[in-house]
PDB file of C-alpha atoms and ligand atoms in Angstrom:
ATOM      1  CA  MET A   1     -48.773  33.498  24.441  1.00 39.00           C
ATOM      2  CA  TYR A   2     -47.528  36.021  27.453  1.00 42.00           C
ATOM      3  CA  LEU A   3     -44.595  34.006  28.659  1.00 42.00           C
ATOM      4  CA  SER A   4     -43.072  33.267  24.974  1.00 45.00           C
ATOM      5  CA  CYS A   5     -43.066  37.714  23.954  1.00 37.00           C
ATOM      6  CA  LEU A   6     -41.806  37.905  27.390  1.00 40.00           C
ATOM      7  CA  LEU A   7     -39.176  35.256  26.383  1.00 41.00           C
ATOM      8  CA  VAL A   8     -38.435  37.422  23.191  1.00 39.00           C
ATOM      9  CA  ALA A   9     -38.281  40.410  24.698  1.00 37.00           C
ATOM     10  CA  LEU A  10     -36.067  39.609  27.539  1.00 40.00           C
ATOM     11  CA  SER A  11     -33.607  37.815  25.194  1.00 39.00           C
ATOM     12  CA  PHE A  12     -34.016  41.221  22.949  1.00 41.00           C
ATOM     13  CA  HIS A  13     -33.039  43.059  25.944  1.00 38.00           C
ATOM     14  CA  SER A  14     -29.732  41.047  26.976  1.00 41.00           C
ATOM     15  CA  ALA A  15     -28.427  41.168  23.623  1.00 43.00           C
ATOM     16  CA  LEU A  16     -28.760  45.269  23.406  1.00 45.00           C
ATOM     17  CA  SER A  17     -28.128  45.714  27.114  1.00 45.00           C
ATOM     18  CA  THR A  18     -24.621  43.935  27.190  1.00 60.00           C
ATOM     19  CA  THR A  19     -21.783  45.928  29.149  1.00 83.00           C
ATOM     20  CA  CYS A  20     -18.320  45.852  27.759  1.00 91.00           C
ATOM     21  CA  PRO A  21     -15.425  43.515  29.863  1.00 91.00           C
ATOM     22  CA  ARG A  22     -13.224  44.984  32.274  1.00 88.00           C
ATOM     23  CA  ARG A  23     -10.019  46.380  30.546  1.00 89.00           C
ATOM     24  CA  CYS A  24     -11.643  45.816  26.845  1.00 94.00           C
ATOM     25  CA  SER A  25     -13.126  48.456  25.137  1.00 94.00           C
ATOM     26  CA  CYS A  26     -16.522  48.120  22.938  1.00 94.00           C
ATOM     27  CA  ASP A  27     -17.602  50.341  20.054  1.00 91.00           C
ATOM     28  CA  PRO A  28     -21.183  50.018  18.719  1.00 87.00           C
ATOM     29  CA  ALA A  29     -19.596  48.255  15.615  1.00 87.00           C
ATOM     30  CA  GLN A  30     -19.765  45.029  17.324  1.00 94.00           C
ATOM     31  CA  SER A  31     -15.780  45.499  17.817  1.00 96.00           C
ATOM     32  CA  VAL A  32     -14.404  44.741  21.017  1.00 96.00           C
ATOM     33  CA  GLN A  33     -10.475  45.370  21.607  1.00 96.00           C
ATOM     34  CA  CYS A  34      -8.930  43.805  25.134  1.00 96.00           C
ATOM     35  CA  TYR A  35      -5.275  44.281  26.559  1.00 94.00           C
ATOM     36  CA  ARG A  36      -3.989  42.421  29.938  1.00 94.00           C
ATOM     37  CA  ALA A  37      -6.320  39.796  30.067  1.00 94.00           C
ATOM     38  CA  THR A  38      -5.410  36.961  31.707  1.00 94.00           C
ATOM     39  CA  GLU A  39      -8.469  34.834  30.415  1.00 94.00           C
ATOM     40  CA  ILE A  40     -11.364  35.322  27.585  1.00 95.00           C
ATOM     41  CA  PRO A  41     -13.271  37.668  28.908  1.00 93.00           C
ATOM     42  CA  ARG A  42     -16.399  35.891  29.138  1.00 90.00           C
ATOM     43  CA  GLU A  43     -18.782  38.938  29.350  1.00 90.00           C
ATOM     44  CA  ILE A  44     -17.882  39.394  25.656  1.00 92.00           C
ATOM     45  CA  PRO A  45     -21.356  40.441  23.841  1.00 92.00           C
ATOM     46  CA  LEU A  46     -22.357  38.004  21.759  1.00 91.00           C
ATOM     47  CA  THR A  47     -23.355  40.241  18.973  1.00 93.00           C
ATOM     48  CA  THR A  48     -19.430  40.676  18.453  1.00 95.00           C
ATOM     49  CA  ARG A  49     -17.896  40.690  14.893  1.00 97.00           C
ATOM     50  CA  ARG A  50     -14.109  41.531  15.830  1.00 97.00           C
ATOM     51  CA  LEU A  51     -12.705  40.514  18.133  1.00 97.00           C
ATOM     52  CA  TYR A  52      -8.806  42.013  19.183  1.00 97.00           C
ATOM     53  CA  ILE A  53      -6.740  40.557  21.764  1.00 97.00           C
ATOM     54  CA  SER A  54      -3.170  41.490  22.227  1.00 96.00           C
ATOM     55  CA  HIS A  55      -0.638  42.187  25.657  1.00 96.00           C
ATOM     56  CA  SER A  56      -2.155  39.230  27.681  1.00 96.00           C
ATOM     57  CA  LYS A  57      -1.402  36.336  29.579  1.00 96.00           C
ATOM     58  CA  ILE A  58      -3.716  33.634  27.816  1.00 97.00           C
ATOM     59  CA  LYS A  59      -1.443  30.341  27.902  1.00 97.00           C
ATOM     60  CA  GLN A  60      -4.242  28.055  26.800  1.00 97.00           C
ATOM     61  CA  LEU A  61      -7.677  28.610  24.509  1.00 97.00           C
ATOM     62  CA  GLN A  62     -10.379  26.928  25.716  1.00 95.00           C
ATOM     63  CA  PHE A  63     -13.121  24.898  23.475  1.00 92.00           C
ATOM     64  CA  THR A  64     -16.037  27.303  25.824  1.00 93.00           C
ATOM     65  CA  ASP A  65     -13.916  30.404  25.490  1.00 95.00           C
ATOM     66  CA  PHE A  66     -15.720  31.204  21.951  1.00 94.00           C
ATOM     67  CA  ARG A  67     -18.522  28.818  21.499  1.00 89.00           C
ATOM     68  CA  ARG A  68     -21.212  31.335  21.299  1.00 89.00           C
ATOM     69  CA  MET A  69     -19.858  34.059  19.408  1.00 92.00           C
ATOM     70  CA  SER A  70     -21.545  32.910  16.708  1.00 92.00           C
ATOM     71  CA  VAL A  71     -21.327  35.992  14.486  1.00 96.00           C
ATOM     72  CA  LEU A  72     -17.842  36.711  15.232  1.00 97.00           C
ATOM     73  CA  GLU A  73     -16.149  37.310  11.445  1.00 98.00           C
ATOM     74  CA  GLU A  74     -12.565  38.483  12.830  1.00 98.00           C
ATOM     75  CA  LEU A  75     -10.208  37.054  16.116  1.00 98.00           C
ATOM     76  CA  VAL A  76      -7.084  38.275  16.228  1.00 98.00           C
ATOM     77  CA  LEU A  77      -5.398  37.339  19.712  1.00 97.00           C
ATOM     78  CA  SER A  78      -1.641  38.159  19.649  1.00 97.00           C
ATOM     79  CA  CYS A  79       1.479  38.624  21.920  1.00 97.00           C
ATOM     80  CA  SER A  80      -0.415  36.831  24.223  1.00 97.00           C
ATOM     81  CA  GLY A  81       1.975  33.744  25.497  1.00 97.00           C
ATOM     82  CA  THR A  82      -0.696  31.696  24.204  1.00 97.00           C
ATOM     83  CA  GLU A  83       1.116  28.018  23.822  1.00 98.00           C
ATOM     84  CA  SER A  84      -2.038  25.844  23.074  1.00 97.00           C
ATOM     85  CA  ILE A  85      -5.642  25.696  21.910  1.00 97.00           C
ATOM     86  CA  GLU A  86      -8.088  22.739  22.412  1.00 96.00           C
ATOM     87  CA  ASN A  87      -9.322  20.640  19.547  1.00 94.00           C
ATOM     88  CA  ASN A  88     -12.538  22.457  18.208  1.00 93.00           C
ATOM     89  CA  THR A  89     -12.214  25.760  19.748  1.00 96.00           C
ATOM     90  CA  PHE A  90     -12.923  27.431  16.429  1.00 96.00           C
ATOM     91  CA  LYS A  91     -14.638  24.962  14.993  1.00 92.00           C
ATOM     92  CA  ALA A  92     -18.160  26.483  15.754  1.00 89.00           C
ATOM     93  CA  LEU A  93     -17.377  29.525  14.488  1.00 95.00           C
ATOM     94  CA  SER A  94     -19.266  29.580  11.320  1.00 94.00           C
ATOM     95  CA  SER A  95     -18.787  33.347  10.560  1.00 97.00           C
ATOM     96  CA  LEU A  96     -15.221  33.278  11.172  1.00 98.00           C
ATOM     97  CA  LYS A  97     -13.402  34.915   7.946  1.00 98.00           C
ATOM     98  CA  SER A  98     -10.132  35.963   9.395  1.00 98.00           C
ATOM     99  CA  LEU A  99      -7.958  34.362  12.402  1.00 98.00           C
ATOM    100  CA  GLU A 100      -4.727  35.802  13.544  1.00 98.00           C
ATOM    101  CA  LEU A 101      -2.501  34.445  16.233  1.00 98.00           C
ATOM    102  CA  CYS A 102       0.441  36.048  15.746  1.00 98.00           C
ATOM    103  CA  LYS A 103       3.587  36.603  17.926  1.00 98.00           C
ATOM    104  CA  ASN A 104       2.199  33.786  20.443  1.00 98.00           C
ATOM    105  CA  GLN A 105       4.233  30.141  21.708  1.00 98.00           C
ATOM    106  CA  LEU A 106       2.364  28.243  19.656  1.00 98.00           C
ATOM    107  CA  LYS A 107       3.856  24.688  18.959  1.00 98.00           C
ATOM    108  CA  GLN A 108       1.052  23.232  16.013  1.00 96.00           C
ATOM    109  CA  ILE A 109      -1.634  24.638  13.795  1.00 97.00           C
ATOM    110  CA  PRO A 110      -4.908  24.795  15.404  1.00 96.00           C
ATOM    111  CA  THR A 111      -7.436  21.827  14.494  1.00 94.00           C
ATOM    112  CA  PHE A 112     -10.492  21.777  13.185  1.00 94.00           C
ATOM    113  CA  LEU A 113     -10.745  25.067  11.529  1.00 96.00           C
ATOM    114  CA  PRO A 114     -13.994  26.429  10.446  1.00 96.00           C
ATOM    115  CA  SER A 115     -14.627  26.045   6.812  1.00 95.00           C
ATOM    116  CA  GLY A 116     -15.469  29.483   6.045  1.00 96.00           C
ATOM    117  CA  LEU A 117     -11.976  30.671   6.829  1.00 98.00           C
ATOM    118  CA  GLU A 118     -10.317  33.262   4.402  1.00 98.00           C
ATOM    119  CA  ILE A 119      -7.040  34.387   6.443  1.00 98.00           C
ATOM    120  CA  LEU A 120      -4.723  32.385   8.660  1.00 98.00           C
ATOM    121  CA  ARG A 121      -2.105  34.293  10.048  1.00 98.00           C
ATOM    122  CA  LEU A 122       0.369  32.139  12.313  1.00 98.00           C
ATOM    123  CA  ALA A 123       3.402  34.378  12.024  1.00 98.00           C
ATOM    124  CA  ASP A 124       6.102  34.537  15.098  1.00 98.00           C
ATOM    125  CA  ASN A 125       5.179  31.115  16.744  1.00 98.00           C
ATOM    126  CA  SER A 126       6.904  27.931  17.417  1.00 98.00           C
ATOM    127  CA  ILE A 127       5.237  25.711  15.283  1.00 98.00           C
ATOM    128  CA  ASN A 128       8.042  23.499  14.138  1.00 96.00           C
ATOM    129  CA  ALA A 129       5.607  21.028  11.800  1.00 94.00           C
ATOM    130  CA  LEU A 130       2.759  20.660   9.099  1.00 94.00           C
ATOM    131  CA  HIS A 131       0.447  17.609   9.042  1.00 92.00           C
ATOM    132  CA  ALA A 132      -1.801  16.226   6.179  1.00 88.00           C
ATOM    133  CA  SER A 133      -4.650  17.386   7.908  1.00 90.00           C
ATOM    134  CA  ASP A 134      -4.243  20.726   9.317  1.00 94.00           C
ATOM    135  CA  PHE A 135      -5.870  22.527   6.633  1.00 96.00           C
ATOM    136  CA  ALA A 136      -8.298  19.870   5.563  1.00 93.00           C
ATOM    137  CA  GLY A 137     -11.058  21.225   4.324  1.00 94.00           C
ATOM    138  CA  LEU A 138     -10.273  24.990   4.079  1.00 97.00           C
ATOM    139  CA  MET A 139     -11.315  25.210   0.348  1.00 96.00           C
ATOM    140  CA  LYS A 140     -11.927  29.260   0.930  1.00 98.00           C
ATOM    141  CA  LEU A 141      -8.598  30.130   2.264  1.00 98.00           C
ATOM    142  CA  ARG A 142      -7.262  32.911   0.456  1.00 98.00           C
ATOM    143  CA  VAL A 143      -3.977  33.857   2.814  1.00 98.00           C
ATOM    144  CA  LEU A 144      -1.966  31.941   4.850  1.00 98.00           C
ATOM    145  CA  ASP A 145       1.000  33.196   6.970  1.00 98.00           C
ATOM    146  CA  LEU A 146       3.337  30.927   8.741  1.00 98.00           C
ATOM    147  CA  ARG A 147       5.913  33.669   8.537  1.00 98.00           C
ATOM    148  CA  ASN A 148       8.700  33.069  10.895  1.00 98.00           C
ATOM    149  CA  ASN A 149       8.241  29.248  12.588  1.00 98.00           C
ATOM    150  CA  LEU A 150      10.412  26.234  12.972  1.00 98.00           C
ATOM    151  CA  ILE A 151       9.099  24.388   9.776  1.00 97.00           C
ATOM    152  CA  ALA A 152      11.644  22.542   8.462  1.00 95.00           C
ATOM    153  CA  THR A 153       9.464  20.387   5.608  1.00 92.00           C
ATOM    154  CA  LEU A 154       6.220  20.532   3.699  1.00 91.00           C
ATOM    155  CA  PRO A 155       4.250  17.472   3.980  1.00 87.00           C
ATOM    156  CA  PRO A 156       2.827  16.246   0.323  1.00 80.00           C
ATOM    157  CA  SER A 157      -0.529  17.248   0.709  1.00 85.00           C
ATOM    158  CA  ALA A 158      -0.966  19.331   3.234  1.00 87.00           C
ATOM    159  CA  PHE A 159      -2.032  22.157   1.005  1.00 92.00           C
ATOM    160  CA  SER A 160      -4.249  20.189  -0.852  1.00 90.00           C
ATOM    161  CA  SER A 161      -7.308  21.328  -0.015  1.00 92.00           C
ATOM    162  CA  LEU A 162      -6.012  24.883  -0.513  1.00 95.00           C
ATOM    163  CA  TYR A 163      -7.558  25.090  -4.120  1.00 93.00           C
ATOM    164  CA  ASN A 164      -8.649  29.414  -4.118  1.00 96.00           C
ATOM    165  CA  LEU A 165      -4.702  30.025  -2.058  1.00 97.00           C
ATOM    166  CA  GLN A 166      -3.515  33.043  -3.550  1.00 98.00           C
ATOM    167  CA  SER A 167      -1.172  33.761  -0.638  1.00 98.00           C
ATOM    168  CA  LEU A 168       1.252  31.467   1.085  1.00 97.00           C
ATOM    169  CA  ILE A 169       4.362  33.261   2.908  1.00 98.00           C
ATOM    170  CA  LEU A 170       6.830  31.004   4.499  1.00 98.00           C
ATOM    171  CA  ASP A 171       9.662  33.402   5.069  1.00 98.00           C
ATOM    172  CA  GLY A 172      12.143  33.018   8.198  1.00 98.00           C
ATOM    173  CA  ASN A 173      11.629  28.916   8.928  1.00 98.00           C
ATOM    174  CA  ASN A 174      13.842  26.242   8.492  1.00 97.00           C
ATOM    175  CA  MET A 175      12.839  24.361   5.553  1.00 96.00           C
ATOM    176  CA  GLU A 176      16.137  23.163   3.527  1.00 93.00           C
ATOM    177  CA  SER A 177      13.957  21.231   0.478  1.00 90.00           C
ATOM    178  CA  VAL A 178      10.674  20.773  -0.520  1.00 90.00           C
ATOM    179  CA  SER A 179      10.342  17.450  -1.931  1.00 79.00           C
ATOM    180  CA  VAL A 180       6.515  17.664  -3.946  1.00 75.00           C
ATOM    181  CA  PRO A 181       5.024  19.592  -6.252  1.00 78.00           C
ATOM    182  CA  LEU A 182       2.320  21.477  -4.570  1.00 85.00           C
ATOM    183  CA  ARG A 183      -0.696  22.313  -6.336  1.00 85.00           C
ATOM    184  CA  LEU A 184      -2.052  25.828  -6.155  1.00 91.00           C
ATOM    185  CA  PRO A 185      -3.513  26.737  -9.095  1.00 91.00           C
ATOM    186  CA  ARG A 186      -4.542  30.342  -7.946  1.00 95.00           C
ATOM    187  CA  LEU A 187      -1.761  31.191  -6.393  1.00 96.00           C
ATOM    188  CA  LYS A 188      -0.521  34.442  -6.734  1.00 98.00           C
ATOM    189  CA  TYR A 189       2.286  35.502  -4.235  1.00 98.00           C
ATOM    190  CA  LEU A 190       4.858  32.666  -2.321  1.00 97.00           C
ATOM    191  CA  SER A 191       7.584  33.837  -0.454  1.00 98.00           C
ATOM    192  CA  MET A 192       9.955  31.252   1.139  1.00 98.00           C
ATOM    193  CA  ALA A 193      12.721  33.861   2.116  1.00 98.00           C
ATOM    194  CA  ASP A 194      15.405  33.290   4.796  1.00 98.00           C
ATOM    195  CA  ASN A 195      15.006  29.229   5.103  1.00 98.00           C
ATOM    196  CA  LYS A 196      18.248  26.876   4.086  1.00 97.00           C
ATOM    197  CA  LEU A 197      16.711  26.176   0.584  1.00 97.00           C
ATOM    198  CA  ASN A 198      19.136  24.801  -1.733  1.00 94.00           C
ATOM    199  CA  SER A 199      17.470  23.371  -4.740  1.00 92.00           C
ATOM    200  CA  PHE A 200      14.140  22.659  -6.198  1.00 92.00           C
ATOM    201  CA  PRO A 201      12.822  19.651  -7.085  1.00 88.00           C
ATOM    202  CA  THR A 202      11.819  19.898 -11.530  1.00 84.00           C
ATOM    203  CA  ASN A 203       8.415  20.850 -12.454  1.00 84.00           C
ATOM    204  CA  PHE A 204       8.186  22.295  -8.328  1.00 89.00           C
ATOM    205  CA  PHE A 205       7.043  25.772  -9.840  1.00 89.00           C
ATOM    206  CA  ALA A 206       5.195  24.058 -12.488  1.00 81.00           C
ATOM    207  CA  SER A 207       1.429  24.045 -11.248  1.00 83.00           C
ATOM    208  CA  PHE A 208       1.613  27.725 -10.376  1.00 91.00           C
ATOM    209  CA  GLN A 209       0.077  28.792 -13.135  1.00 90.00           C
ATOM    210  CA  SER A 210      -0.966  32.202 -11.785  1.00 94.00           C
ATOM    211  CA  LEU A 211       1.989  33.089  -9.696  1.00 97.00           C
ATOM    212  CA  HIS A 212       2.831  36.947  -9.964  1.00 98.00           C
ATOM    213  CA  PHE A 213       5.549  37.086  -6.964  1.00 98.00           C
ATOM    214  CA  LEU A 214       8.247  34.605  -5.817  1.00 98.00           C
ATOM    215  CA  SER A 215      10.526  35.679  -3.426  1.00 98.00           C
ATOM    216  CA  LEU A 216      13.595  33.272  -2.590  1.00 98.00           C
ATOM    217  CA  SER A 217      15.793  35.482  -1.132  1.00 98.00           C
ATOM    218  CA  GLY A 218      18.038  34.689   1.709  1.00 98.00           C
ATOM    219  CA  ASN A 219      18.594  31.132   0.862  1.00 98.00           C
ATOM    220  CA  PHE A 220      21.307  28.443   0.075  1.00 97.00           C
ATOM    221  CA  LEU A 221      20.688  28.539  -3.873  1.00 96.00           C
ATOM    222  CA  THR A 222      23.378  28.120  -6.290  1.00 94.00           C
ATOM    223  CA  LYS A 223      20.993  27.818  -9.486  1.00 92.00           C
ATOM    224  CA  ILE A 224      18.201  29.681 -10.880  1.00 93.00           C
ATOM    225  CA  PRO A 225      15.017  27.367 -10.384  1.00 92.00           C
ATOM    226  CA  LEU A 226      14.392  25.521 -13.610  1.00 88.00           C
ATOM    227  CA  ASP A 227      10.606  25.802 -14.761  1.00 89.00           C
ATOM    228  CA  LEU A 228       9.634  28.782 -12.931  1.00 94.00           C
ATOM    229  CA  PRO A 229       6.008  30.413 -14.001  1.00 94.00           C
ATOM    230  CA  LYS A 230       5.523  32.554 -17.216  1.00 95.00           C
ATOM    231  CA  SER A 231       2.892  34.668 -15.127  1.00 96.00           C
ATOM    232  CA  LEU A 232       5.609  35.846 -12.965  1.00 97.00           C
ATOM    233  CA  LEU A 233       6.358  39.628 -12.532  1.00 98.00           C
ATOM    234  CA  SER A 234       8.765  39.981  -9.553  1.00 98.00           C
ATOM    235  CA  LEU A 235      11.428  37.462  -8.682  1.00 97.00           C
ATOM    236  CA  LYS A 236      13.205  37.851  -5.625  1.00 98.00           C
ATOM    237  CA  LEU A 237      16.642  35.859  -5.365  1.00 97.00           C
ATOM    238  CA  GLU A 238      18.712  38.160  -3.447  1.00 97.00           C
ATOM    239  CA  LYS A 239      21.166  36.684  -0.786  1.00 98.00           C
ATOM    240  CA  ASN A 240      22.084  33.723  -2.178  1.00 98.00           C
ATOM    241  CA  GLN A 241      24.756  31.822  -3.534  1.00 96.00           C
ATOM    242  CA  LEU A 242      24.400  32.383  -7.648  1.00 95.00           C
ATOM    243  CA  LYS A 243      27.613  31.770  -9.374  1.00 92.00           C
ATOM    244  CA  MET A 244      26.027  32.775 -12.800  1.00 88.00           C
ATOM    245  CA  VAL A 245      23.359  33.648 -14.681  1.00 89.00           C
ATOM    246  CA  ARG A 246      21.623  32.252 -17.677  1.00 88.00           C
ATOM    247  CA  LEU A 247      19.442  34.399 -19.669  1.00 86.00           C
ATOM    248  CA  ARG A 248      17.495  31.096 -20.929  1.00 87.00           C
ATOM    249  CA  ASP A 249      16.503  29.968 -17.490  1.00 88.00           C
ATOM    250  CA  VAL A 250      14.305  33.699 -17.313  1.00 91.00           C
ATOM    251  CA  LYS A 251      13.649  33.944 -20.830  1.00 91.00           C
ATOM    252  CA  HIS A 252      10.316  32.927 -20.916  1.00 93.00           C
ATOM    253  CA  LEU A 253       8.726  35.316 -18.278  1.00 95.00           C
ATOM    254  CA  GLU A 254       7.920  37.577 -20.659  1.00 94.00           C
ATOM    255  CA  ASN A 255       6.259  39.829 -18.401  1.00 96.00           C
ATOM    256  CA  LEU A 256       8.641  39.924 -15.286  1.00 96.00           C
ATOM    257  CA  SER A 257       9.439  43.640 -14.702  1.00 96.00           C
ATOM    258  CA  GLU A 258      11.638  43.340 -11.209  1.00 96.00           C
ATOM    259  CA  PHE A 259      14.182  40.921 -10.849  1.00 95.00           C
ATOM    260  CA  LEU A 260      16.660  41.076  -7.833  1.00 96.00           C
ATOM    261  CA  LEU A 261      19.277  39.313  -7.591  1.00 94.00           C
ATOM    262  CA  SER A 262      21.808  41.309  -5.113  1.00 94.00           C
ATOM    263  CA  GLU A 263      24.728  40.058  -2.716  1.00 95.00           C
ATOM    264  CA  ASN A 264      25.122  36.793  -4.487  1.00 95.00           C
ATOM    265  CA  GLN A 265      28.042  35.808  -6.092  1.00 92.00           C
ATOM    266  CA  LEU A 266      27.769  36.436  -9.970  1.00 88.00           C
ATOM    267  CA  THR A 267      31.037  36.364 -11.895  1.00 87.00           C
ATOM    268  CA  SER A 268      28.992  35.583 -15.090  1.00 78.00           C
ATOM    269  CA  ILE A 269      25.691  36.448 -16.673  1.00 79.00           C
ATOM    270  CA  ASP A 270      25.308  34.044 -20.007  1.00 77.00           C
ATOM    271  CA  GLY A 271      29.525  33.597 -20.127  1.00 63.00           C
ATOM    272  CA  GLU A 272      30.011  37.420 -20.253  1.00 66.00           C
ATOM    273  CA  ASN A 273      31.680  38.865 -17.054  1.00 65.00           C
ATOM    274  CA  THR A 274      30.050  41.359 -14.593  1.00 60.00           C
ATOM    275  CA  GLY A 275      32.785  43.162 -13.709  1.00 54.00           C
ATOM    276  CA  LYS A 276      32.135  43.304 -10.301  1.00 50.00           C
ATOM    277  CA  GLY A 277      31.041  40.492  -9.085  1.00 43.00           C
ATOM    278  CA  ASP A 278      27.669  41.194  -8.441  1.00 44.00           C
ATOM    279  CA  SER A 279      24.692  42.407 -10.308  1.00 44.00           C
ATOM    280  CA  GLN A 280      21.628  44.414  -8.755  1.00 46.00           C
ATOM    281  CA  LYS A 281      19.004  44.414 -11.524  1.00 49.00           C
ATOM    282  CA  ILE A 282      18.587  42.650 -14.954  1.00 49.00           C
ATOM    283  CA  ASP A 283      16.007  43.774 -17.365  1.00 50.00           C
ATOM    284  CA  PRO A 284      15.377  40.212 -19.452  1.00 47.00           C
ATOM    285  CA  GLY A 285      13.615  42.636 -21.934  1.00 46.00           C
ATOM    286  CA  LYS A 286      16.602  43.829 -22.686  1.00 41.00           C
ATOM    287  CA  TYR A 287      18.379  40.299 -24.071  1.00 39.00           C
TER     288      TYR A 287
HETATM  289  C1  NAG B 301      -7.650  16.605  19.270  1.00 80.48           C
HETATM  290  O1  NAG B 301      -7.280  15.640  17.956  1.00 80.48           O
HETATM  291  C2  NAG B 301      -6.643  14.709  17.762  1.00 80.48           C
HETATM  292  C3  NAG B 301      -7.100  14.862  16.166  1.00 80.48           C
HETATM  293  O2  NAG B 301      -8.690  14.319  15.514  1.00 80.48           O
HETATM  294  C4  NAG B 301      -7.089  13.957  18.766  1.00 80.48           C
HETATM  295  O3  NAG B 301      -5.651  12.877  17.921  1.00 80.48           O
HETATM  296  C5  NAG B 301      -6.649  14.103  19.709  1.00 80.48           C
HETATM  297  O4  NAG B 301      -6.267  13.367  20.724  1.00 80.48           O
HETATM  298  C6  NAG B 301      -7.303  15.016  20.286  1.00 80.48           C
HETATM  299  N1  NAG B 301      -6.911  16.226  21.712  1.00 80.48           N
HETATM  300  C7  NAG B 301      -8.043  15.776  22.666  1.00 80.48           C
HETATM  301  C8  NAG B 301      -7.368  15.858  24.045  1.00 80.48           C
HETATM  302  O5  NAG B 301      -8.815  15.238  22.806  1.00 80.48           O
HETATM  303  C1  NAG B 302       1.585  39.055 -19.775  1.00 80.48           C
HETATM  304  O1  NAG B 302       0.921  40.226 -19.767  1.00 80.48           O
HETATM  305  C2  NAG B 302       0.291  40.584 -20.962  1.00 80.48           C
HETATM  306  C3  NAG B 302      -0.794  41.633 -20.602  1.00 80.48           C
HETATM  307  O2  NAG B 302      -1.272  42.022 -18.681  1.00 80.48           O
HETATM  308  C4  NAG B 302      -0.981  39.230 -20.707  1.00 80.48           C
HETATM  309  O3  NAG B 302      -2.048  39.272 -21.255  1.00 80.48           O
HETATM  310  C5  NAG B 302      -0.588  37.738 -20.823  1.00 80.48           C
HETATM  311  O4  NAG B 302      -1.168  36.881 -20.675  1.00 80.48           O
HETATM  312  C6  NAG B 302       1.041  37.992 -19.833  1.00 80.48           C
HETATM  313  N1  NAG B 302       1.620  36.353 -20.077  1.00 80.48           N
HETATM  314  C7  NAG B 302       1.528  36.068 -18.994  1.00 80.48           C
HETATM  315  C8  NAG B 302       1.943  34.757 -19.917  1.00 80.48           C
HETATM  316  O5  NAG B 302       1.203  35.528 -18.306  1.00 80.48           O
END
């Protein structure tokens, strides 16, 4: 009896009296920020809910780094030169909702991500391929940000678990084509600007029943893609190679309020000469 009370008292005491690691600041709201670290500090309080590490030199993340941080909800590790992550490093983090590993040197998507994850940001890394199993089981994921990586293709089933995905950002990659339709029924925001896309297969956009925002700026498109979803509010096609616009391709977009076409090679809109050879903004409601 006495012994178990003592143990409870001891563990209670150790949970409260944790010290803040060197080069970190810890605040009472269970958030910890660290800079210029060379490894994940060992003494981070186990009650930490938000952990921010940046401007550090941490080449590899290890399975043991976060293993005991069972209440961690948000982890940001940026600008830290991280190149690789051991299998299962994040798997046990059952409370983790947001994982941000931007501006590192990762070459692949971290493996075995926890199933409660809602936000995954991996922008500005060197990820050069996606694999079918990368996002397996991430049923709650809402935001996936992969901008400024080296991704060339989207494998057929890579996104098949992502039933709740609302925002997919693939700007600044190396994509020349997309082969298969993606089934992302809840997607509202899709951005694939600054790739090398020149066309889309028929029906590529058909399954995006909720899409509001689509940006395909900075690609090599010569035509407006067919079958754009009716739900669109904003369509960005600047900096492509469009020569003409047929209004029948966008006529069904009854709620479109933004349609950007600047920096193309437009000479006609439905056979009408545009005069300047370039058009800034067209309101399809007028036609
Ligand atoms: C990590 O997991 C992948 C996929 O299951 C496996 O192929 C690979 O061998 C594992 N790596 C190590 C070092 O265990
Ligand atoms: C256009 O907007 C109206 C009003 O918000 C909405 O009821 C309608 O379903 C929208 N149309 C499409 C095709 O999404």
